[in-house]
Structure formats: structure tokens, C-alpha cells
Amino acid sequence: IRMGDVIFARPRTDYGSYVDLYRLIELAGYPLIFADEIERDSDNAYIVTVLNGETQNGWDGARARIVLWDLEYHLDGIPPIPGVSEVWASDKWYAGCIGARYVLIGSDERLVDGAPADGSIDYDVAFLAYMVGRRQRIAGELHAQGVHLSPSSAWEAERHRVLSRSRVYLCVHQHDHVPTIAPLRMVVAAAYRLPVISETVADRGAFETGDLMTSDYSHLADFVRMWTKGENNHHRLADY
């Protein structure tokens, strides 16, 4: 039996939040094509990376194996997509919510795009996120407690500088009803060898206590301050 290739597919719409995923695909040596280039009658396995208007109509009658890797949060479920045989998700709780297979994303140290860190620290916390109200509240509480935060938006060389010169990487959920691991943030933090502090998640999945520090929302600012201030805790952060 002839086996086809494993090929990743992306929509033609450019999503900046997926730049790290596409770089990881490239580093892993997999082809990356546009979703409208999928050969539905081939023996290939295609992994589609975004569900949007370009991909939701699917590939009716496909012979190829087509998987949707859902890195968004469709809590109302994903309707059947013609030709798609399986859905993957990278947060265990969310995978259970939609009946998807739980699949981790691996990181790669080559995701670091710049000179190695020299040990200098400019920020207590790398807090790179779209700043909705609940995240702004945490930022305000941290500022009030004297915790030095990075800019919330940074790309390319500026992002490399921020990540190379921060003590921890902070993840705060965009929505209080979506208590998930942030998989694309985890791979970036891993590449930069940054410990992660996250708002409490519903299910850690593969991430054990020694991999990820968590705190509930009401105590999150205090928890971050405790870990980022004081020489003793700076040494303990190295364990993460």
C-alpha cells in the first residue's frame, strides 16, 4: 500500500497569531500549503490549521485523510466538515468539550530568532496578549505592586528582546469561561526557557506541577509578585 505525505495546510487569510505554528511546521520539515491546494483524491494526510470561511465547507468525497487542528475555542462544537475525518485540540479540557483528540504541540529551540540571552533582565513579566478587560485588570494590579511588565504587543526583534530579558511568561485567559492551556504561548516560552505562570486551567493535561505554575484569577497578581520579587524566588524560578 502506497502511503502519501503528511502535509500541513493553512488558509490564505494571514493570521499573525499563527506565525509561531507555521515556523514550527517549517522547522520540523513538513510541507505547508494553502488549504485550497489540498489534493482530495491523493493518499496524503493533510492537517488543516484554521477553521474559517475558507475551510469550513470542507472537501466533499475526499480520499485523502484530512485532520482539523483546532487551536481556537469553538465551545458550541464544530459541525461536521465534509472530508474531515478527525479533529485535534491542544488543551485537554477543550478537547473533551468538543470530542477532539488531545494532541500536544512540540517546541523547538530554533524558534528563538535572535542572539542568545545574555542574562540581563528588563522585565519581571513578559505579558504579550490582546488586552481585554480582565487582562488589563491584572496588569493594573501588577503595576500597583511594583511588578515591571513588558509591552503587551511586540513582534520580531522587539519580541525577541522582551522574551530574552524577562523573568517569567504570564498567561491570563481572554475569557473567564475558557480556562485553557495556551498552547502557542507554551511553545514560545519553552523555546526561550521561560517559566510560565498561568491563570488556573480546567485540566493540565500533560503539563505537570513542575512544568506550569498556576493561580486563580483573584490571587494571580499577588502570586506573580511573590515569584518575581526577591532573590530567593529568582533562584527557585530556575527550576522551571
XYZ file of C-alpha atoms in Angstrom:
240
model
C 0.000 0.000 0.000
C 1.482 3.363 -1.018
C 1.466 5.896 1.765
C 1.255 9.584 0.949
C 2.914 12.552 2.593
C 1.960 14.406 5.755
C 1.255 17.983 4.709
C 0.047 20.978 6.722
C -2.478 23.358 5.199
C -3.309 26.943 6.083
C -5.889 29.421 4.804
C -4.803 32.250 2.547
C -6.004 34.726 5.179
C -2.947 35.728 7.202
C -3.347 35.346 10.966
C -0.455 36.901 12.891
C -1.178 34.748 15.935
C -0.212 31.640 13.936
C 3.260 32.763 12.919
C 4.910 30.532 15.547
C 2.924 27.463 14.466
C 3.918 27.933 10.838
C 7.542 28.427 11.835
C 7.434 25.202 13.888
C 5.989 23.331 10.911
C 8.854 24.633 8.770
C 11.475 23.706 11.386
C 10.027 20.198 11.649
C 10.462 19.752 7.897
C 6.805 19.368 6.917
C 5.391 20.949 3.743
C 2.952 23.816 4.291
C 0.457 24.621 1.551
C -2.741 26.623 1.223
C -5.965 24.806 2.056
C -7.306 25.291 -1.466
C -4.302 23.294 -2.737
C -5.332 20.108 -0.917
C -5.493 17.167 -3.340
C -8.608 15.448 -2.070
C -8.081 12.324 -4.222
C -4.482 11.699 -3.085
C -3.115 9.305 -0.454
C -1.747 12.235 1.551
C -2.614 13.169 5.124
C -3.436 16.855 5.468
C -3.516 18.758 8.757
C -5.610 21.907 8.413
C -4.587 24.568 10.911
C -7.507 27.028 10.953
C -11.281 26.690 10.727
C -12.593 29.747 8.898
C -14.653 30.670 5.864
C -12.026 29.165 3.569
C -12.071 25.740 5.213
C -15.494 25.273 6.812
C -17.058 23.873 3.620
C -14.509 21.058 3.622
C -13.552 18.629 0.876
C -16.561 16.541 -0.015
C -15.722 12.984 -1.096
C -12.048 13.288 -0.127
C -9.950 10.135 -0.339
C -7.072 11.840 1.460
C -7.048 11.824 5.241
C -7.850 15.354 6.414
C -7.497 16.470 10.033
C -8.540 19.810 11.523
C -6.165 21.005 14.252
C -8.382 23.424 16.151
C -6.344 25.993 18.073
C -9.296 28.292 18.629
C -12.163 27.632 21.031
C -15.472 26.614 19.447
C -17.323 25.775 22.654
C -20.609 25.250 20.807
C -18.914 22.414 18.955
C -17.653 22.023 15.426
C -20.268 20.990 12.862
C -19.322 18.104 10.556
C -16.910 19.282 7.872
C -17.040 17.298 4.615
C -13.879 15.235 4.179
C -12.504 15.930 7.674
C -12.086 12.624 9.498
C -10.716 13.855 12.811
C -10.365 16.996 14.937
C -7.357 17.687 17.168
C -7.084 20.126 20.067
C -4.090 21.008 22.247
C -5.893 21.669 25.528
C -7.234 18.535 27.221
C -10.343 20.166 28.719
C -11.299 21.750 25.396
C -10.632 18.503 23.531
C -13.127 16.815 25.844
C -15.682 19.594 25.298
C -15.767 19.091 21.534
C -14.875 15.393 21.311
C -11.469 16.029 19.741
C -8.219 14.098 20.081
C -5.785 15.699 22.560
C -2.544 16.396 20.653
C 0.383 18.378 22.029
C 2.465 20.873 20.068
C 6.197 20.362 20.487
C 8.532 23.345 20.724
C 11.926 23.898 19.093
C 14.811 25.976 20.438
C 15.309 27.338 16.901
C 12.082 29.279 17.380
C 14.325 31.784 19.178
C 15.073 34.261 16.411
C 17.995 36.322 17.605
C 21.111 36.375 19.734
C 21.074 34.220 22.896
C 20.075 35.927 26.125
C 22.969 37.491 27.999
C 21.304 37.245 31.417
C 20.140 40.871 31.545
C 16.599 41.386 32.878
C 14.449 44.346 31.798
C 11.036 42.975 32.773
C 9.706 40.940 35.663
C 6.938 39.614 33.419
C 6.513 39.050 29.688
C 2.804 39.750 29.242
C 2.232 39.565 25.485
C -1.501 39.428 24.909
C -4.531 41.104 23.387
C -5.536 43.303 26.302
C -9.181 42.674 27.077
C -10.649 43.982 30.331
C -9.811 41.018 32.577
C -6.181 41.108 31.414
C -5.987 44.882 31.860
C -7.162 44.455 35.443
C -4.296 42.039 36.214
C -1.829 44.401 34.511
C -3.093 47.267 36.653
C -2.779 45.243 39.866
C 0.767 44.200 38.941
C 1.787 47.794 38.178
C 0.369 48.866 41.536
C 2.522 46.218 43.251
C 5.703 47.374 41.528
C 5.961 44.476 39.061
C 7.601 45.611 35.832
C 5.629 44.394 32.800
C 6.717 44.116 29.195
C 4.776 45.873 26.433
C 1.640 43.878 25.639
C 2.422 43.838 21.921
C 5.820 43.079 20.397
C 6.859 41.380 17.171
C 10.057 40.124 15.558
C 13.195 41.761 17.008
C 11.273 43.576 19.750
C 9.525 40.385 20.814
C 12.863 38.581 20.944
C 14.250 41.331 23.176
C 11.246 41.138 25.513
C 11.338 37.356 25.816
C 15.098 37.268 26.262
C 15.006 39.833 29.069
C 12.005 38.715 31.164
C 11.825 36.556 34.292
C 8.514 34.779 33.616
C 5.868 34.429 30.921
C 2.344 35.233 32.086
C -0.846 33.731 30.626
C -4.224 35.204 31.593
C -7.336 33.790 29.931
C -9.054 36.027 27.415
C -12.446 34.713 28.589
C -13.252 33.578 32.126
C -15.320 30.655 30.779
C -12.449 29.260 28.669
C -9.919 28.044 31.305
C -7.416 26.506 28.897
C -3.707 25.991 28.362
C -2.402 28.495 25.796
C -0.515 26.022 23.566
C 1.166 28.509 21.230
C 2.299 30.573 24.217
C 3.703 27.439 25.856
C 5.882 26.561 22.862
C 7.280 30.111 22.733
C 8.014 30.100 26.473
C 9.672 26.690 26.154
C 11.889 27.865 23.304
C 13.031 30.823 25.408
C 13.367 28.676 28.556
C 10.939 30.941 30.388
C 8.942 29.676 33.379
C 5.208 30.110 32.859
C 2.654 31.435 35.318
C -0.898 30.855 34.149
C -4.335 31.585 35.442
C -5.805 28.295 36.703
C -6.725 25.863 33.924
C -9.500 23.267 33.949
C -7.222 20.351 33.029
C -3.426 20.470 32.889
C -3.283 17.501 30.558
C 0.372 16.605 30.015
C 1.647 19.629 31.956
C 2.571 18.569 35.470
C 3.023 20.814 38.510
C 6.730 21.132 37.781
C 6.005 22.367 34.253
C 3.493 25.105 34.886
C 2.649 27.347 37.841
C -0.994 28.387 38.207
C -3.122 30.635 40.376
C -6.803 31.532 40.426
C -7.697 34.911 38.957
C -8.390 36.677 42.267
C -4.906 35.888 43.620
C -2.973 35.947 40.345
C -1.333 39.367 40.748
C -0.162 38.520 44.287
C 1.140 35.161 43.069
C 3.121 36.781 40.246
C 4.577 39.397 42.588
C 5.633 36.689 45.050
C 7.540 34.797 42.353
C 9.140 37.752 40.592
C 10.274 39.764 43.598
C 13.050 38.609 45.923
C 16.353 36.874 45.235
C 15.280 33.573 46.786
C 12.387 33.202 44.386
C 14.571 34.246 41.446
C 16.744 31.219 42.149
C 13.694 28.968 42.510
C 12.373 30.124 39.143
C 15.401 28.486 37.531
C 13.860 25.104 38.400
C 11.044 25.818 35.976
